[in-house]
Short mmCIF file of C-alpha atoms in Angstrom, two decimals:
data_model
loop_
_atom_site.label_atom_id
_atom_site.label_comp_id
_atom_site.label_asym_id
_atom_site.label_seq_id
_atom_site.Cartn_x
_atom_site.Cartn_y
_atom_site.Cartn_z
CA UNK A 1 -50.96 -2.13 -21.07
CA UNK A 2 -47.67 -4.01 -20.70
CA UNK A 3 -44.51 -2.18 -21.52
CA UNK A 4 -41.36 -3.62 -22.95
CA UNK A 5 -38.95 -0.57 -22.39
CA UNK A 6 -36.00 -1.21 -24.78
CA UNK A 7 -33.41 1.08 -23.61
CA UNK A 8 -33.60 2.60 -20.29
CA UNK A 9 -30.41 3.46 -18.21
CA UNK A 10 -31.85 2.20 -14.98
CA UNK A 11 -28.27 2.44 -13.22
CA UNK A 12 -29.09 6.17 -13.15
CA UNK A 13 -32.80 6.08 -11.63
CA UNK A 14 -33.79 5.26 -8.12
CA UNK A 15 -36.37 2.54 -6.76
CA UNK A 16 -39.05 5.21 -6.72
CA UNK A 17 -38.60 5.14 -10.52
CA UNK A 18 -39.15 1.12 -10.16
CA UNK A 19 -42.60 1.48 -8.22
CA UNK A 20 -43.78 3.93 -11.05
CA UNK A 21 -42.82 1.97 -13.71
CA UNK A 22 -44.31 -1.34 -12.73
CA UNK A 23 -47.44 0.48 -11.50
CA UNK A 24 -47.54 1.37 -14.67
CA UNK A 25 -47.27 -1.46 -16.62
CA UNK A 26 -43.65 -1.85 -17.09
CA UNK A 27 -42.80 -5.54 -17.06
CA UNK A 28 -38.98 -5.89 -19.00
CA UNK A 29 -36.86 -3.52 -20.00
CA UNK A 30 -33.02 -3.45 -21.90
CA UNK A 31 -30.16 -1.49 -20.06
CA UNK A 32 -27.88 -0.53 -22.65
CA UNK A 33 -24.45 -0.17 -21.44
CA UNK A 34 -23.44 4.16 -22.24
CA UNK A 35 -21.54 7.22 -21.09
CA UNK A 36 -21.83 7.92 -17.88
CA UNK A 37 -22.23 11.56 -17.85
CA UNK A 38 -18.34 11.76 -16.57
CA UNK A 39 -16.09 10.18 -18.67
CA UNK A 40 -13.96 7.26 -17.48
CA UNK A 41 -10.34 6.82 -17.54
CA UNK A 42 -9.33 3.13 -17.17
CA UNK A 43 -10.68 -0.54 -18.59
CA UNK A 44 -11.47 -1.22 -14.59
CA UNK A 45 -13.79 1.29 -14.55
CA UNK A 46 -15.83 -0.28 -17.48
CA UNK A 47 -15.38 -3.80 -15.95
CA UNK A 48 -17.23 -2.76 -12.85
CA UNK A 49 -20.07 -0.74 -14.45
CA UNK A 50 -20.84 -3.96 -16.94
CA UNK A 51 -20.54 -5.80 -13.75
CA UNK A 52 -23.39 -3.95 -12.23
CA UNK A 53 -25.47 -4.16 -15.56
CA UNK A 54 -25.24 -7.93 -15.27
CA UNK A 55 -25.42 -8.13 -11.55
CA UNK A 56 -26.36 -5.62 -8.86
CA UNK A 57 -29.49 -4.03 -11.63
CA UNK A 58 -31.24 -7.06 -12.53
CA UNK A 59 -31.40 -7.83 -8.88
CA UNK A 60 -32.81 -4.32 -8.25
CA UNK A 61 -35.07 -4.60 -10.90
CA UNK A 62 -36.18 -8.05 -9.77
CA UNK A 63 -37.19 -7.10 -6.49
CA UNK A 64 -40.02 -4.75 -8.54
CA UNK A 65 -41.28 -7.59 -11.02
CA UNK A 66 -39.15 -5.87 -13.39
CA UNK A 67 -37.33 -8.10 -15.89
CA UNK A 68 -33.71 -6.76 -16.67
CA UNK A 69 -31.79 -7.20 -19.62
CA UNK A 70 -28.57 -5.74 -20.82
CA UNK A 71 -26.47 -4.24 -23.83
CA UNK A 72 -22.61 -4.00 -23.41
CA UNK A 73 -20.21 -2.26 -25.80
CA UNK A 74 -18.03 0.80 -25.34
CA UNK A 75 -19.78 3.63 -26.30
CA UNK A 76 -18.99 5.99 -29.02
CA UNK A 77 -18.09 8.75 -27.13
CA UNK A 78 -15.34 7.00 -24.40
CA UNK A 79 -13.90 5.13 -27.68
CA UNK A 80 -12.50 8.77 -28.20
CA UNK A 81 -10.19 8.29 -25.40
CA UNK A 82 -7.06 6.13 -26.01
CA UNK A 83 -6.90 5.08 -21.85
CA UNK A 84 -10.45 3.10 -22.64
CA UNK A 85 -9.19 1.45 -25.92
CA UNK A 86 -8.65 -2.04 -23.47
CA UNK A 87 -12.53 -2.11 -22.79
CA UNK A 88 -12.47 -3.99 -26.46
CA UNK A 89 -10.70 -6.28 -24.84
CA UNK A 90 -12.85 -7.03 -22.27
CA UNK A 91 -16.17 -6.98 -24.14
CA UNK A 92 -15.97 -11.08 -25.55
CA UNK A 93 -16.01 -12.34 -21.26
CA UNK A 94 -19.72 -9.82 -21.28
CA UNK A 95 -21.03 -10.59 -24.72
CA UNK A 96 -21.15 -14.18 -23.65
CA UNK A 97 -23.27 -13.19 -20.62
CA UNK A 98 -27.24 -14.71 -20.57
CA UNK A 99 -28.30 -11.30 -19.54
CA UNK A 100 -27.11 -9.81 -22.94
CA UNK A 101 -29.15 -9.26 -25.07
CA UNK A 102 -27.02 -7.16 -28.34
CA UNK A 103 -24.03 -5.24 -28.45
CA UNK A 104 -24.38 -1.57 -27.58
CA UNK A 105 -24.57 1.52 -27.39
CA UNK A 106 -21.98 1.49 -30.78
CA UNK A 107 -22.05 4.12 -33.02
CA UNK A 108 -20.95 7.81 -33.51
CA UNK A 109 -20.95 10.81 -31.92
CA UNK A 110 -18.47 13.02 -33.32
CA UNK A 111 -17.90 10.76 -36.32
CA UNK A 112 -13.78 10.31 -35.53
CA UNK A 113 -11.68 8.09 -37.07
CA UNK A 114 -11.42 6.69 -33.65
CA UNK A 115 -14.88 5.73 -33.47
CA UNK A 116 -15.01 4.37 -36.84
CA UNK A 117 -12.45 1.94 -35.61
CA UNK A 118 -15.17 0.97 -32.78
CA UNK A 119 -17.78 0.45 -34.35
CA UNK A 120 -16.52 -1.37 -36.95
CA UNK A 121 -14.75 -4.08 -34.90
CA UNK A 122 -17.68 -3.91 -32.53
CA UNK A 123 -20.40 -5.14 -35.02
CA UNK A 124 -17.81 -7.52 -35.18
CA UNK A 125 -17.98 -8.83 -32.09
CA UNK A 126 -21.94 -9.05 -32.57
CA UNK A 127 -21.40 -11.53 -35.50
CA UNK A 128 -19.04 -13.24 -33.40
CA UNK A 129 -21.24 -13.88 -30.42
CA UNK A 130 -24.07 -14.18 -32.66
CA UNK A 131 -25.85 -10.80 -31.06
CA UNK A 132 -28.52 -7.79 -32.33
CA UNK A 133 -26.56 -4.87 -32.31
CA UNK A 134 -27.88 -1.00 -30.40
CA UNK A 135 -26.96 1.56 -33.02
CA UNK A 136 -26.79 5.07 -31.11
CA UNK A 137 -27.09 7.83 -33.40
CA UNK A 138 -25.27 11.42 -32.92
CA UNK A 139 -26.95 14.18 -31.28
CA UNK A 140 -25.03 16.51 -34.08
CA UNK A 141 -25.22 16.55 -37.24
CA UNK A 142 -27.72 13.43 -36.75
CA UNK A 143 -28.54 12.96 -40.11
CA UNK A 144 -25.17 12.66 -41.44
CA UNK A 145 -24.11 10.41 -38.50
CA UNK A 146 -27.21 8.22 -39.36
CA UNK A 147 -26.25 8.04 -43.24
CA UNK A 148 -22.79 7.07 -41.93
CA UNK A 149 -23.84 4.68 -39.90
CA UNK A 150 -26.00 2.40 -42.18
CA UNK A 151 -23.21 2.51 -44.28
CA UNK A 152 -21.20 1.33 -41.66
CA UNK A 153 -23.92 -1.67 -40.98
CA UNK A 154 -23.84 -2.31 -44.22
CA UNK A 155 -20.49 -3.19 -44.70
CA UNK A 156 -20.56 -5.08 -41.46
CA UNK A 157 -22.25 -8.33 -43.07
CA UNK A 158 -24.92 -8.07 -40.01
CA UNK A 159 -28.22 -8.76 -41.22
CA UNK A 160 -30.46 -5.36 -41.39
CA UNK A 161 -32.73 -6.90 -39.54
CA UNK A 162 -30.32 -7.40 -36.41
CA UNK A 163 -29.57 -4.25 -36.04
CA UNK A 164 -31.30 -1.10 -34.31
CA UNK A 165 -30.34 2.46 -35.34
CA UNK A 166 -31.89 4.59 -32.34
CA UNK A 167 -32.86 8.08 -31.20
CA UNK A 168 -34.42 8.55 -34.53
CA UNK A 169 -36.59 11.74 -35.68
CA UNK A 170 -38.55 13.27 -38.31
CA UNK A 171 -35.64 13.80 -40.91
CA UNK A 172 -33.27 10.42 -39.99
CA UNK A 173 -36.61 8.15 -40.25
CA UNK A 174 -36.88 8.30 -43.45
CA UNK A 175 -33.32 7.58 -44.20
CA UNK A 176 -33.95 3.77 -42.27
CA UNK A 177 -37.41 3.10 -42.76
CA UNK A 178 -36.28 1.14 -46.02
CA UNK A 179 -33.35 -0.33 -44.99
CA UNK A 180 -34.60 -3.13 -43.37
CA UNK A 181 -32.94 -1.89 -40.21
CA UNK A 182 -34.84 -1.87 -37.13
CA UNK A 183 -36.17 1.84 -35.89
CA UNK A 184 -35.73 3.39 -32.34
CA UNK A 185 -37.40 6.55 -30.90
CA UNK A 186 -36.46 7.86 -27.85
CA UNK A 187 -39.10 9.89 -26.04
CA UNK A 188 -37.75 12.59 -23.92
CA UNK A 189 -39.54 15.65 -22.03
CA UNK A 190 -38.70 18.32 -24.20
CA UNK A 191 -35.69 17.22 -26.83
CA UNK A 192 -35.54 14.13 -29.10
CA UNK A 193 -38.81 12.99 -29.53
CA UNK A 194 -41.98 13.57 -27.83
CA UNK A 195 -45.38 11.56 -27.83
CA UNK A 196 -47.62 13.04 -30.43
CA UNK A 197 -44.65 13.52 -33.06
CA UNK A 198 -44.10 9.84 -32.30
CA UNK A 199 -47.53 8.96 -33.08
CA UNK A 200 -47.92 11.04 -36.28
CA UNK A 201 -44.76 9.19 -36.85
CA UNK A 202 -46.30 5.38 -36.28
CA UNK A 203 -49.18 6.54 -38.81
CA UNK A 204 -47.10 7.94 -41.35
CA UNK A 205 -44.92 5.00 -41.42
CA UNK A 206 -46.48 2.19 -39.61
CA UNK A 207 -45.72 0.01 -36.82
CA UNK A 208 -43.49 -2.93 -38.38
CA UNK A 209 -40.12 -3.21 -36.87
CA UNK A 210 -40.62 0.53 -34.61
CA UNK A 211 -39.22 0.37 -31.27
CA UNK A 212 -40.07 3.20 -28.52
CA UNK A 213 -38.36 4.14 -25.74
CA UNK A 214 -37.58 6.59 -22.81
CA UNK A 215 -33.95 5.70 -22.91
CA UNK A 216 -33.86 7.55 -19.37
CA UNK A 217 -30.68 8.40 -17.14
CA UNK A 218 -29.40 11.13 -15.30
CA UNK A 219 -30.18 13.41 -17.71
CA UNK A 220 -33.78 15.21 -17.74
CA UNK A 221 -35.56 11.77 -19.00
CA UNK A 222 -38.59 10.50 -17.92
CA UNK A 223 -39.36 6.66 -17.71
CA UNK A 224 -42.79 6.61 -17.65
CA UNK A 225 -42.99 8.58 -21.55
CA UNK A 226 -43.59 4.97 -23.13
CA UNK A 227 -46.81 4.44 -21.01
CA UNK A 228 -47.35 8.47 -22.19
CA UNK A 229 -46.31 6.99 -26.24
CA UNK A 230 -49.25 3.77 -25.87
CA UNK A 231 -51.83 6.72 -24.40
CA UNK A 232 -51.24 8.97 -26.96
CA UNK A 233 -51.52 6.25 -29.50
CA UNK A 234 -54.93 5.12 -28.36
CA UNK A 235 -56.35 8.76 -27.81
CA UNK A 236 -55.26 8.53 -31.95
CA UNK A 237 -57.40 5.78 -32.71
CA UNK A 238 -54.54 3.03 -32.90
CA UNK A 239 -56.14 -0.31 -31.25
CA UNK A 240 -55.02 -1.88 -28.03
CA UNK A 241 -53.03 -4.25 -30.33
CA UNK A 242 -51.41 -2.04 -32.11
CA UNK A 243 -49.93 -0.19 -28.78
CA UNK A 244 -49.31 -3.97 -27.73
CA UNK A 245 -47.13 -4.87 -30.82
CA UNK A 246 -45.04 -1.23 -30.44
CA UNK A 247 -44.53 -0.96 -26.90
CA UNK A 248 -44.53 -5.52 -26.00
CA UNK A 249 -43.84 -7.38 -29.17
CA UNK A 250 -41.68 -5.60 -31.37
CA UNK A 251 -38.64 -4.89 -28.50
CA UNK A 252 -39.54 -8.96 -27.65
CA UNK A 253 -39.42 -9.64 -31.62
CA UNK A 254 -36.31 -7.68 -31.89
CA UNK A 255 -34.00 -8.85 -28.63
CA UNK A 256 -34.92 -11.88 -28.81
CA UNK A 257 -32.88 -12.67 -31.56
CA UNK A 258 -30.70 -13.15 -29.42
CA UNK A 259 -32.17 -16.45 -27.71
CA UNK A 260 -31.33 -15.07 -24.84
CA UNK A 261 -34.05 -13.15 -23.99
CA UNK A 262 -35.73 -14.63 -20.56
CA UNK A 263 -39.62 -12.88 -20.38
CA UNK A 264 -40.09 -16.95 -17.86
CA UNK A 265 -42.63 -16.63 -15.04
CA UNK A 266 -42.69 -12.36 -14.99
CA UNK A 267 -46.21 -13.24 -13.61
CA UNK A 268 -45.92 -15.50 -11.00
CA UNK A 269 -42.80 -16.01 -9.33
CA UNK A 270 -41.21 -13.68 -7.12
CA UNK A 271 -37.41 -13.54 -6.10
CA UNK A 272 -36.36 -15.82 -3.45
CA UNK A 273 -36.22 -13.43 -0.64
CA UNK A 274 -38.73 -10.62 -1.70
CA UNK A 275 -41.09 -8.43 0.65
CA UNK A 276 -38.03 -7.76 2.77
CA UNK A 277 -35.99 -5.08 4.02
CA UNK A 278 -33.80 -5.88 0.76
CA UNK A 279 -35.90 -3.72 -1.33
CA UNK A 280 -33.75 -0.77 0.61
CA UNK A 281 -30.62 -2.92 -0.05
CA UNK A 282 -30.31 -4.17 3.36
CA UNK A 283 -30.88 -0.98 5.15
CA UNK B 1 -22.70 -32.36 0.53
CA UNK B 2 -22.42 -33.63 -3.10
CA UNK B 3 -19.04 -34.46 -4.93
CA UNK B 4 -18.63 -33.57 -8.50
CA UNK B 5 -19.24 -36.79 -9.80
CA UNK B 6 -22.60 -36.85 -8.20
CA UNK B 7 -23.37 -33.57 -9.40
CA UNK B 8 -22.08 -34.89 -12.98
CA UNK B 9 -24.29 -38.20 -12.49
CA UNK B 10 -27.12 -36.07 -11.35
CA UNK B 11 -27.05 -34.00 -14.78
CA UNK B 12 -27.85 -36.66 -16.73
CA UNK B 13 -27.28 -37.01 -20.52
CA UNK B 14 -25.34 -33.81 -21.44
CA UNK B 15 -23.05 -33.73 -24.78
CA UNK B 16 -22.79 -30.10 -24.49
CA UNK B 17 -21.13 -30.10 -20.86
CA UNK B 18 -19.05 -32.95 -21.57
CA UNK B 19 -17.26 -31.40 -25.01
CA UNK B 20 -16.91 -28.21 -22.63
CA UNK B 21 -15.37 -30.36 -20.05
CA UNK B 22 -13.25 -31.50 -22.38
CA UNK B 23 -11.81 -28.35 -23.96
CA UNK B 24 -11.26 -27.13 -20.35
CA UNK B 25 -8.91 -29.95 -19.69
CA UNK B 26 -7.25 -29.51 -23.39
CA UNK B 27 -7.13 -25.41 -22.62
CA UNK B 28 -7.65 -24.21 -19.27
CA UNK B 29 -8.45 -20.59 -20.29
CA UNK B 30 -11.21 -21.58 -23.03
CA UNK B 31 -13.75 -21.78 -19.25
CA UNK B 32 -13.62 -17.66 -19.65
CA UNK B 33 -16.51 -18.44 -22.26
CA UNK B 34 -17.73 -21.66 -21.42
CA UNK B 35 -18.87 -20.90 -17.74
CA UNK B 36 -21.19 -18.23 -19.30
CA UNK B 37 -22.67 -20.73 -21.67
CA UNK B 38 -23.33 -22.87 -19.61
CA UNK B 39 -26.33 -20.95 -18.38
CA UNK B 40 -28.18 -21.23 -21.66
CA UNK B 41 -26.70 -24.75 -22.36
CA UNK B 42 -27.28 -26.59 -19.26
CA UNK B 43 -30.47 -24.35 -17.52
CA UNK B 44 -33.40 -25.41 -15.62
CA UNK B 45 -34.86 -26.80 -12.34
CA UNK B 46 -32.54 -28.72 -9.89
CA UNK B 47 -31.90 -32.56 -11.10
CA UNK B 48 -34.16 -34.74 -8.83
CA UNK B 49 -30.70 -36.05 -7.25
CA UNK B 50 -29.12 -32.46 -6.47
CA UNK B 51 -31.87 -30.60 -4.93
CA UNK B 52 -30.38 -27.15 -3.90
CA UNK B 53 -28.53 -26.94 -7.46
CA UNK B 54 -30.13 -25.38 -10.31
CA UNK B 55 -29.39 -27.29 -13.08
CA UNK B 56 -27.03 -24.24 -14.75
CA UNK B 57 -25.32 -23.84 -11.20
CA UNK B 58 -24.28 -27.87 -10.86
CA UNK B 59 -22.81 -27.71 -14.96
CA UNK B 60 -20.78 -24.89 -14.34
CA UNK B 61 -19.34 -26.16 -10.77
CA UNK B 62 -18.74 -29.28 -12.93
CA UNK B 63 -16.77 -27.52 -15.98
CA UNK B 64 -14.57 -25.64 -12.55
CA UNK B 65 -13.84 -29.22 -11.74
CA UNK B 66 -12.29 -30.52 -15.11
CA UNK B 67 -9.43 -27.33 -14.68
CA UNK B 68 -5.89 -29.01 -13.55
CA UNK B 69 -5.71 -28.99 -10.29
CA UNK B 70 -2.82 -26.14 -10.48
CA UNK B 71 -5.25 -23.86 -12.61
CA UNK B 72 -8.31 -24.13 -10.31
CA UNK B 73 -7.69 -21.26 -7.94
CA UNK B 74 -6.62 -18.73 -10.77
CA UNK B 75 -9.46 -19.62 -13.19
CA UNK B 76 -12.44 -19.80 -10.41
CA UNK B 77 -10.93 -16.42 -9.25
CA UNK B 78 -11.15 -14.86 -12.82
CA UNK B 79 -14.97 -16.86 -13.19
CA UNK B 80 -16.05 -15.10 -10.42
CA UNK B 81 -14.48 -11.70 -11.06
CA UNK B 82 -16.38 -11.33 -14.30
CA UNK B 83 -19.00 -13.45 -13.61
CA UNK B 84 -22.72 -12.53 -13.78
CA UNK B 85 -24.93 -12.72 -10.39
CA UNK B 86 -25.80 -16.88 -11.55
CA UNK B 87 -22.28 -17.54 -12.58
CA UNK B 88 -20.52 -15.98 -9.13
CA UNK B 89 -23.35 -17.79 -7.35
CA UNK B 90 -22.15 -20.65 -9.08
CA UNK B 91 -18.41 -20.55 -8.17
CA UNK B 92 -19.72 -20.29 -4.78
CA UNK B 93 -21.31 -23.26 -4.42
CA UNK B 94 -18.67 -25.06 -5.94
CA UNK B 95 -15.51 -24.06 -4.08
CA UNK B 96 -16.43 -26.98 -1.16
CA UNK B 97 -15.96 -29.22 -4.20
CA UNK B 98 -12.41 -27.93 -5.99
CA UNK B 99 -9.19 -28.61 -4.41
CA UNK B 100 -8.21 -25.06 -3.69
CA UNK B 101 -7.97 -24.99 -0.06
CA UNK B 102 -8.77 -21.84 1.84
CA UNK B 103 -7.30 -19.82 -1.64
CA UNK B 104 -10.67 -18.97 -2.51
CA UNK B 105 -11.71 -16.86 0.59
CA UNK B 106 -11.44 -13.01 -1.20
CA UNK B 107 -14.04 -14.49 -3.05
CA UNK B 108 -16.19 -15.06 -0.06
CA UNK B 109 -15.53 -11.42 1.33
CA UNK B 110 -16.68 -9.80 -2.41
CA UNK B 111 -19.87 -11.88 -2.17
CA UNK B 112 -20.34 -10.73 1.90
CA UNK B 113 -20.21 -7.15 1.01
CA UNK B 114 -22.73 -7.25 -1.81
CA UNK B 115 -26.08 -6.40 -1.00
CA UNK B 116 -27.33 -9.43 -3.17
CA UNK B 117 -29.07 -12.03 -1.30
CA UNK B 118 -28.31 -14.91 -3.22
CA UNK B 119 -24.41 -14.15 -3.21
CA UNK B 120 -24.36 -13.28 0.54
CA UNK B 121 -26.67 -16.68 0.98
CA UNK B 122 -24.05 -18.80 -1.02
CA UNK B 123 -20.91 -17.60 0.34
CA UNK B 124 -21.69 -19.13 3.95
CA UNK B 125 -22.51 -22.47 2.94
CA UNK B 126 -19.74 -25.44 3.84
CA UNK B 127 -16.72 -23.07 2.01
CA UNK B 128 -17.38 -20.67 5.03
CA UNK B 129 -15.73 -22.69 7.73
CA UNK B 130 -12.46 -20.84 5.64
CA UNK B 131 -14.30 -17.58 7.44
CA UNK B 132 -12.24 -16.26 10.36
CA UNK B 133 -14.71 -16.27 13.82
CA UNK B 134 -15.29 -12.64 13.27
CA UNK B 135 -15.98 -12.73 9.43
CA UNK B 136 -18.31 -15.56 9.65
CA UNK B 137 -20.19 -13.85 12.34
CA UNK B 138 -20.90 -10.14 10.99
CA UNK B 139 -21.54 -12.51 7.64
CA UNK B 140 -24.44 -14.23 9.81
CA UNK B 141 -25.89 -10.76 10.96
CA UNK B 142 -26.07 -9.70 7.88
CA UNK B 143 -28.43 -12.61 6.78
CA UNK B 144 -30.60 -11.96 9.63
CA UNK B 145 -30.30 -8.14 8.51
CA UNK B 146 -31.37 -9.10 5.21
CA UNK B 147 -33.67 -11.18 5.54
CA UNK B 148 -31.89 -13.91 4.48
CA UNK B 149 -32.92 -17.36 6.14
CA UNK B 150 -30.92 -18.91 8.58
CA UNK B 151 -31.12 -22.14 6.89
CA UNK B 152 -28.72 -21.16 3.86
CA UNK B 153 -25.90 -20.78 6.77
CA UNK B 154 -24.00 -23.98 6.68
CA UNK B 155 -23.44 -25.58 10.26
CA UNK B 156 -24.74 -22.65 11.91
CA UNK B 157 -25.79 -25.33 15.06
CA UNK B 158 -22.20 -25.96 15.44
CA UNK B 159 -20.50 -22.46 14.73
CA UNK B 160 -22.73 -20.01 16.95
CA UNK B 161 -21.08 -18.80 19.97
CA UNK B 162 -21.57 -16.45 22.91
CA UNK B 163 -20.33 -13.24 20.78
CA UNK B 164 -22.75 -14.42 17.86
CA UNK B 165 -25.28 -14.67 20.37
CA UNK B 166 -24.68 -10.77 22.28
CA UNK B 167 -24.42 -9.45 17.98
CA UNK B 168 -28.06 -11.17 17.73
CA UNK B 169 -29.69 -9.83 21.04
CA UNK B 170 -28.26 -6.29 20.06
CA UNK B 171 -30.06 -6.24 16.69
CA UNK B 172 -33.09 -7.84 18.68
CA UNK B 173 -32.94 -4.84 20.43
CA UNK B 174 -32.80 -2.56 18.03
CA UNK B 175 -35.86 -3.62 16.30
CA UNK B 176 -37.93 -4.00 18.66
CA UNK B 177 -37.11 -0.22 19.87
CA UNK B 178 -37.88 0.63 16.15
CA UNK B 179 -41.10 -1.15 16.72
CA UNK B 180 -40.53 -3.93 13.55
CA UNK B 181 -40.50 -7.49 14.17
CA UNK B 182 -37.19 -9.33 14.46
CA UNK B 183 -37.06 -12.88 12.17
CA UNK B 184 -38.18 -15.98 13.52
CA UNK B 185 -35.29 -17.80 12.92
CA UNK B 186 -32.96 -15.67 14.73
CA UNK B 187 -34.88 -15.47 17.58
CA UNK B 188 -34.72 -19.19 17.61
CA UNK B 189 -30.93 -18.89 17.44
CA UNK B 190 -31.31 -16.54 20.38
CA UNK B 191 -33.23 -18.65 22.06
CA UNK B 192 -30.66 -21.67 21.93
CA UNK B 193 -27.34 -20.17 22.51
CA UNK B 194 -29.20 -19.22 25.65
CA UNK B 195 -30.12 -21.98 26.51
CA UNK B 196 -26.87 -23.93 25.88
#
């Protein structure tokens, strides 16, 4: 099985977390830039993390056959605070990066006036730089905050079909499934979504343009609960193609819209310097 | 060492990089987007003439080279800053090539203290003799540290002394009481400092 993991927060895991997932089929994954679990204060701040997300990870990740991509934006809930406002200023310098892939997280989380403001001139920026956009949906009041947001898309002039609206569920699925949008699950241990109600999911609405993921961080996540999605799928009765096209072609389909999406050589080559101490970063 | 105009030559036919090249002469600050484009624009395998260059890292050292002179250290300072792992890589190769002087050595520290291979290996090629003695040397360690090869350190022949040398048998030392092997090339650096 190979595993296109389209939003993991890979900042937050450790190399262990690497092994696993390449043992277990994990070839390419999308870092979507988010919150950080404690909120920042300053532009800088940002500057370095995005940094990192086009720097310091895909090395990491590269040193386990992994191939990293990234999302940059600044995420609903910092766009709250007036002190990050500046990050919109930084965002053109990232969006032009090759690593980047769409502009995200964007969205809404409490559904402010602030973050309308953000997300607006953020799917913006995505026509500008001619990028997919992430579209994070709120963990309150999720329907209304996915309503809101496809009406927000839809006033954007992005194409439907450039956009992802993520961390759906059983209710806010059906409210995208004919939008033309593309769909995102996130499967988590015991909250969002979970393997079997994905898969009665995929049957009950098919497998065009649905996107899984274990959009794992430092929260209780669990990276390895795509490889758990494509098991659960066979052990259905889907085919080894269909778990292909969910969990391999449709993230490829989708991010690489961009034409910046670089899946060269994952077989072969290896970095420059591998099978040295650098895999504990020069320890 | 190649100049620019080799490096240009070497890139063959390229409308892309030369309109680029031209708005960063006409406006200086338009290379915040350009040296990121270049990557898609300009990628691939080294030219046949510029082995050691990827094709990407050769068109952006080229679009650093059309800034005005007075512009170069300020805008290859800003490239690097928010540059990606290929694009900082990029800037330093290319600061042998700009007329900037010894300006550009903060940039050289950043890329020592990373623990990414490819920037520590590109900040000690011929830029590095802007390195202070002691700089240059812990800089050296590291790449033995790290595994990087000796052969990315630019005029290493001519640079290693006697302290380089005790740094080297220390970390020899070390190893070998930790019962891992110590890299052949060091020991070979050993071996001559020793012998000289």
């Amino acid at each position: 099985m190979r595993i296109f993991d389209p939003h993991i927060h890979m900042t937050s895991r450790t190399t262990d977390d690497y092994e696993r997932m390449a043992a277990a089929g994990v070839r390419a994954l999308v870092e979507p830039a988010f919150w950080l679990g404690q909120p920042r204060t300053n532009p800088g701040s940002f500057a370095d993390y995005f940094d990192g997300l086009v720097g310091w990870e895909p090395f990491r990740a590269s040193q386990f056959g992994i191939r990293h991509h990234a999302t940059i934006a600044l995420n609903p809930k910092e766009a709250n605070d007036p002190r990050c406002r500046g990050v919109l200023d930084l965002l053109p310098r990232y969006l032009e990066k090759d690593g980047v892939v769409a502009v995200g997280e964007i969205g809404y989380d409490s559904m402010t006036p602030e973050e309308d403001e953000v997300f607006a001139a953020q799917l913006a920026l995505a026509v500008e730089h001619d990028l997919p956009a992430l579209v994070h949906t709120p963990h309150r009041d999720k329907a209304r905050g996915t309503e809101r947001s496809l009406a927000v898309v839809d006033e954007s002039g992005v194409a439907p079909g450039r956009v992802v609206i993520d961390h759906l569920n059983e209710v806010t699925v059906k409210l995208v499934r004919d939008t033309g949008c593309w769909l995102g699950f996130s499967i988590y241990p015991d909250t969002k979504m979970s393997p079997p109600r994905m898969v009665e999911i995929l049957r009950e609405y098919g497998l065009e343009r649905m996107l899984v993921n274990s959009a794992a961080d430092w929260g209780r996540s669990d990276p390895l609960l795509t490889l758990a999605t494509g098991e659960a799928m066979l052990a259905a009765g889907f085919s080894d193609d269909d778990v292909d096209r969910v969990l391999w072609r449709n993230p490829v389909e989708f991010y690489g819209q961009s034409g910046r999406l670089d899946l060269s050589d994952l077989d072969g080559a290896q970095p420059t310097f591998a099978g040295n101490s650098i895999l504990r970063g020069g320890s | 060492m190649k100049t620019l105009a080799e490096l240009r030559a070497a890139l063959g036919e390229r409308p892309w990089l030369d309109e680029a090249g031209a708005q960063v002469r006409a406006d200086p600050g338009a290379i915040g987007r350009l040296v990121p484009a270049a990557g898609r624009k300009c990628g691939g395998a080294p030219p046949d003439e510029a082995p050691g260059w990827g094709a990407d890292v050769a068109a952006r050292a080229v679009l650093l080279g059309a800034l005005p002179a007075e512009r170069v250290a300020a805008e290859a300072g800003e490239a690097y800053r928010y540059g990606d792992a290929a694009e900082k890589r990029a800037v330093l190769k290319a600061l042998p090539l700009l007329p900037i002087g010894g300006d550009a050595v903060p940039l050289l520290h950043d890329a020592i203290r990373t623990n990414d291979t490819r920037l520590v290996a590109a900040a000690l090629g011929p830029y590095a003799t802007h390195l202070d003695p002691p700089a240059w040397r812990q800089a050296v360690l590291k790449c033995v540290f790290m595994g990087v090869p000796l052969s990315a350190v630019d005029g290493l022949g001519e640079r290693a002394d006697a302290e380089l040398a005790g740094m080297l048998a220390s970390f020899a030392e070390e190893r070998r009481a930790a019962g891992r092997d110590v890299p052949a090339d060091a020991l070979a650096v050993l071996e001559s400092l020793r012998e000289g």
